[in-house]
């Protein structure tokens, strides 16, 4: 058992292991500028959650993975699979672009086009990249708070077969299997995963135990497939498919014992692509992506939802000097909400230039997007990083970004206006790193915010409109991760957030302070022990600040045991103090929970 840690000079090393073995890995590679780079060479502020971290902590979904970070508060309406929101640097979910192997996962049928990360299981994920700050200059519309880039696993030359099984509280079962190999020119990876749980009541009165009401269950079956074929040593064809079939029971608002409500959702993500490599560094690629989202809610106000994205991307990278390269390309994106028959077409071109001058790295990005319904947008980003020594560095970024109105907002426009415009954001951050300690300050100013306004007398009449004034999301992050003894790894993180709307009011559901800590011990042969804590500070569920949902600490622990090189077992405990808390007012959360499982790898 090896523990992989990420130092804040941005390299990944294996710092603890069975016995006295210690290994060093190559630096983590990420895709912040649409091409793979070592994390230490990226100016953007980035968090990376690796497959090994997901496996060691036995995390279920992507939304659960984000909960391990202090700088992304989460609000979820119940248990596994229930509706969730995340707040990257204080921004709500629709302000982040979410990609799965480059395929858009933002759901056009949701009210603001946000991604439903609670439906994404992590078993076949290689890493999750969280690229923070305004990224529209690289990725286009809606990359305001940043980009969550999810990379799934791929084949290696060895035949690999894996299986996992877990059982625990709330009659939860998890099963998974995968097989992969690269055979001559052909590479394949196939994964199948299922989770079923009886769950607990999603709607729960404040101060009450969810277990005292009827349970709301969840079932998710996910299939992942990746294929690639090397036509020549320089040319590769690839294709992939991600299929999610999920059932989620839920309660009508303030009705914890309503039993018949159920959402059935099917998400399909697919792509085909071609890559030509001119040499080890330069390439040309063409990709066509489709993502579809079908949802049925028989007892809901709207009983059926159907939406899709179709996107074509052409991109090239060119190293014109030993430490300088360009990424240039364009895309055409078509989005549609089939039920409302609303459509949105956009086309974009982008250019990113990166230069390294000894200890200084500079990156500039510019992008122009045209729309059939909105004004054209040109956005940009500039970042710089200076390495004073191998242990000390400073980086800073400034960028502009925008969010276009969602199809739902366009449909439900306020009767007093004729059209909605894009929200615009200016973003700045600065990071100082010393050895394993990192401090980041960020400041985002939002103009032309889109909000829902009701008539003060006839409250049922209203719609989405532009809200006058500026909103601000400002804060700082502190992170520390290091081996503090030969067998102990300490991971700490703190985030302070000020989120104010145009009236200088604290925006609801954002915790002012969040703190996380994790301590992992590897001193026993074949055993790894982990203890973690997560503190959520003051958080209100309403603008009037009458519904407190914060000020609590959650404790968890995990024990991993390697029986053989191929077989391991684990025991995991969540909410060990059995804290009664709510992330969203009126919705329950899990009490003390235990899970036992086994992993096999051949």
Tab-separated table of C-alpha atoms in Angstrom, residues 60-254:
chain	number	residue	atom	x	y	z
A	60	UNK	CA	-18.636	6.858	-3.894
A	61	UNK	CA	-19.428	9.839	-6.144
A	62	UNK	CA	-17.718	12.938	-7.527
A	63	UNK	CA	-19.780	15.154	-5.203
A	64	UNK	CA	-18.412	13.128	-2.264
A	65	UNK	CA	-14.888	13.583	-3.636
A	66	UNK	CA	-15.338	17.368	-3.646
A	67	UNK	CA	-16.425	17.191	-0.004
A	68	UNK	CA	-12.858	16.172	0.868
A	69	UNK	CA	-11.697	19.683	-0.131
A	70	UNK	CA	-12.106	22.666	2.173
A	71	UNK	CA	-12.510	25.181	-0.650
A	72	UNK	CA	-15.655	23.727	-2.294
A	73	UNK	CA	-18.626	23.778	0.116
A	74	UNK	CA	-21.414	21.322	-0.768
A	75	UNK	CA	-25.171	21.458	-0.174
A	76	UNK	CA	-27.123	18.249	-0.826
A	77	UNK	CA	-30.866	17.602	-0.497
A	78	UNK	CA	-30.558	14.214	1.208
A	79	UNK	CA	-28.412	11.119	0.790
A	80	UNK	CA	-26.504	9.420	-2.019
A	81	UNK	CA	-27.813	10.450	-5.440
A	82	UNK	CA	-29.987	13.311	-4.201
A	83	UNK	CA	-29.804	16.751	-5.791
A	84	UNK	CA	-26.650	18.642	-4.863
A	85	UNK	CA	-24.948	21.990	-5.363
A	86	UNK	CA	-21.279	22.914	-5.058
A	87	UNK	CA	-19.820	26.368	-4.551
A	88	UNK	CA	-16.407	26.713	-6.158
A	89	UNK	CA	-14.915	29.935	-4.769
A	90	UNK	CA	-18.438	30.840	-3.645
A	91	UNK	CA	-20.024	30.612	-7.093
A	92	UNK	CA	-23.032	28.345	-7.555
A	93	UNK	CA	-22.764	25.167	-9.632
A	94	UNK	CA	-23.814	26.625	-12.987
A	95	UNK	CA	-20.672	28.784	-13.008
A	96	UNK	CA	-18.356	25.815	-13.518
A	97	UNK	CA	-17.866	23.805	-16.706
A	98	UNK	CA	-17.749	20.068	-15.962
A	99	UNK	CA	-16.085	17.724	-18.459
A	100	UNK	CA	-15.788	13.934	-18.489
A	101	UNK	CA	-12.917	13.019	-20.814
A	102	UNK	CA	-13.544	16.295	-22.624
A	103	UNK	CA	-17.312	15.689	-22.981
A	104	UNK	CA	-19.636	18.315	-21.524
A	105	UNK	CA	-21.551	17.095	-18.488
A	106	UNK	CA	-23.489	20.281	-17.682
A	107	UNK	CA	-27.161	19.315	-17.992
A	108	UNK	CA	-29.164	21.717	-20.239
A	109	UNK	CA	-32.456	20.567	-18.668
A	110	UNK	CA	-31.584	21.793	-15.177
A	111	UNK	CA	-32.792	25.294	-14.211
A	112	UNK	CA	-29.392	26.936	-14.700
A	113	UNK	CA	-27.520	24.323	-16.700
A	114	UNK	CA	-25.551	22.941	-13.755
A	115	UNK	CA	-23.907	19.512	-13.714
A	116	UNK	CA	-25.332	16.735	-11.545
A	117	UNK	CA	-22.150	15.420	-9.950
A	118	UNK	CA	-24.096	13.210	-7.542
A	119	UNK	CA	-24.761	10.821	-10.468
A	120	UNK	CA	-21.066	10.360	-11.343
A	121	UNK	CA	-19.512	7.332	-9.627
A	122	UNK	CA	-15.729	7.383	-9.134
A	123	UNK	CA	-14.650	3.726	-9.610
A	124	UNK	CA	-13.307	4.261	-13.142
A	125	UNK	CA	-11.868	7.754	-12.577
A	126	UNK	CA	-8.119	8.339	-12.878
A	127	UNK	CA	-8.122	11.897	-11.539
A	128	UNK	CA	-10.322	14.931	-10.945
A	129	UNK	CA	-8.793	18.299	-11.836
A	130	UNK	CA	-10.339	21.412	-10.275
A	131	UNK	CA	-9.013	24.407	-12.212
A	132	UNK	CA	-10.010	27.497	-10.228
A	133	UNK	CA	-10.622	31.072	-11.323
A	134	UNK	CA	-12.031	32.590	-14.520
A	135	UNK	CA	-11.351	30.177	-17.389
A	136	UNK	CA	-13.627	31.475	-20.180
A	137	UNK	CA	-10.525	32.628	-22.054
A	138	UNK	CA	-9.624	28.938	-22.402
A	139	UNK	CA	-12.879	26.970	-22.121
A	140	UNK	CA	-15.588	29.465	-23.131
A	141	UNK	CA	-18.974	30.249	-21.593
A	142	UNK	CA	-19.830	29.353	-17.987
A	143	UNK	CA	-16.211	28.689	-16.927
A	144	UNK	CA	-16.584	31.529	-14.423
A	145	UNK	CA	-15.577	29.876	-11.160
A	146	UNK	CA	-13.429	27.351	-12.965
A	147	UNK	CA	-13.456	23.957	-14.663
A	148	UNK	CA	-13.877	20.486	-13.182
A	149	UNK	CA	-12.074	18.164	-15.555
A	150	UNK	CA	-12.695	14.455	-14.900
A	151	UNK	CA	-10.307	11.989	-16.533
A	152	UNK	CA	-11.249	8.299	-16.564
A	153	UNK	CA	-8.833	5.386	-16.496
A	154	UNK	CA	-7.221	3.937	-19.606
A	155	UNK	CA	-5.439	0.754	-20.524
A	156	UNK	CA	-1.814	-0.167	-19.915
A	157	UNK	CA	0.174	-2.847	-21.716
A	158	UNK	CA	-0.518	-5.393	-18.986
A	159	UNK	CA	-3.876	-7.121	-18.769
A	160	UNK	CA	-5.577	-5.713	-15.685
A	161	UNK	CA	-8.745	-7.019	-14.052
A	162	UNK	CA	-10.315	-5.413	-11.015
A	163	UNK	CA	-13.357	-5.984	-8.829
A	164	UNK	CA	-14.810	-4.325	-5.740
A	165	UNK	CA	-17.658	-5.086	-3.361
A	166	UNK	CA	-18.986	-3.142	-0.387
A	167	UNK	CA	-21.859	-3.412	2.096
A	168	UNK	CA	-22.842	-1.034	4.845
A	169	UNK	CA	-25.335	1.189	6.605
A	170	UNK	CA	-28.750	1.858	5.082
A	171	UNK	CA	-28.451	-1.530	3.312
A	172	UNK	CA	-25.980	0.030	0.897
A	173	UNK	CA	-24.257	-2.253	-1.610
A	174	UNK	CA	-21.578	-1.299	-4.124
A	175	UNK	CA	-20.307	-3.616	-6.838
A	176	UNK	CA	-17.779	-2.898	-9.547
A	177	UNK	CA	-15.626	-4.634	-12.116
A	178	UNK	CA	-13.227	-3.547	-14.856
A	179	UNK	CA	-10.887	-5.023	-17.431
A	180	UNK	CA	-8.293	-3.275	-19.585
A	181	UNK	CA	-5.268	-3.916	-21.777
A	182	UNK	CA	-3.253	-2.540	-24.651
A	183	UNK	CA	-2.757	-5.274	-27.246
A	184	UNK	CA	-0.473	-4.138	-30.049
A	185	UNK	CA	-2.302	-1.211	-31.699
A	186	UNK	CA	-5.589	-1.717	-29.825
A	187	UNK	CA	-6.328	-0.418	-26.321
A	188	UNK	CA	-9.534	-1.044	-24.395
A	189	UNK	CA	-11.003	-0.300	-20.991
A	190	UNK	CA	-14.408	-1.536	-19.811
A	191	UNK	CA	-15.924	-0.812	-16.402
A	192	UNK	CA	-19.292	-1.625	-14.823
A	193	UNK	CA	-20.484	-0.316	-11.466
A	194	UNK	CA	-23.644	-0.456	-9.384
A	195	UNK	CA	-24.715	1.132	-6.135
A	196	UNK	CA	-27.992	0.452	-4.319
A	197	UNK	CA	-29.116	1.891	-1.006
A	198	UNK	CA	-32.334	2.084	0.993
A	199	UNK	CA	-31.179	5.505	2.141
A	200	UNK	CA	-33.033	7.699	4.628
A	201	UNK	CA	-35.699	10.368	4.420
A	202	UNK	CA	-34.550	13.224	2.198
A	203	UNK	CA	-37.108	15.638	3.657
A	204	UNK	CA	-36.608	15.932	7.410
A	205	UNK	CA	-37.826	18.676	9.764
A	206	UNK	CA	-35.015	20.651	11.396
A	207	UNK	CA	-33.794	18.955	14.551
A	208	UNK	CA	-35.420	15.618	13.723
A	209	UNK	CA	-33.751	12.308	12.885
A	210	UNK	CA	-34.148	11.196	9.228
A	211	UNK	CA	-34.373	7.581	10.408
A	212	UNK	CA	-37.748	8.351	12.025
A	213	UNK	CA	-39.397	8.786	8.618
A	214	UNK	CA	-39.779	6.658	5.497
A	215	UNK	CA	-36.567	6.044	3.571
A	216	UNK	CA	-35.743	7.391	0.120
A	217	UNK	CA	-33.619	4.931	-1.813
A	218	UNK	CA	-31.246	5.249	-4.731
A	219	UNK	CA	-29.888	2.973	-7.445
A	220	UNK	CA	-27.208	3.771	-10.009
A	221	UNK	CA	-25.824	1.531	-12.752
A	222	UNK	CA	-22.898	2.928	-14.717
A	223	UNK	CA	-21.019	1.558	-17.716
A	224	UNK	CA	-17.766	3.034	-19.042
A	225	UNK	CA	-15.968	2.015	-22.228
A	226	UNK	CA	-12.850	3.436	-23.939
A	227	UNK	CA	-11.282	2.206	-27.153
A	228	UNK	CA	-8.300	3.468	-29.103
A	229	UNK	CA	-6.501	2.152	-32.171
A	230	UNK	CA	-3.092	3.250	-33.440
A	231	UNK	CA	-3.559	3.375	-37.205
A	232	UNK	CA	0.116	4.307	-37.543
A	233	UNK	CA	2.752	5.183	-34.922
A	234	UNK	CA	1.645	8.803	-35.353
A	235	UNK	CA	-2.130	8.458	-35.839
A	236	UNK	CA	-4.724	7.259	-33.327
A	237	UNK	CA	-8.486	6.793	-33.511
A	238	UNK	CA	-10.396	6.758	-30.226
A	239	UNK	CA	-13.958	6.348	-29.017
A	240	UNK	CA	-15.648	6.242	-25.644
A	241	UNK	CA	-19.038	5.865	-24.010
A	242	UNK	CA	-20.250	6.629	-20.496
A	243	UNK	CA	-23.756	5.419	-19.630
A	244	UNK	CA	-25.563	6.228	-16.361
A	245	UNK	CA	-28.966	4.789	-15.405
A	246	UNK	CA	-30.165	6.116	-12.033
A	247	UNK	CA	-33.328	5.957	-9.910
A	248	UNK	CA	-33.701	8.371	-6.997
A	249	UNK	CA	-36.629	8.558	-4.589
A	250	UNK	CA	-37.388	11.928	-3.051
A	251	UNK	CA	-39.921	13.638	-0.806
A	252	UNK	CA	-42.235	16.464	-1.720
A	253	UNK	CA	-41.247	19.654	0.085
A	254	UNK	CA	-41.902	19.404	3.843
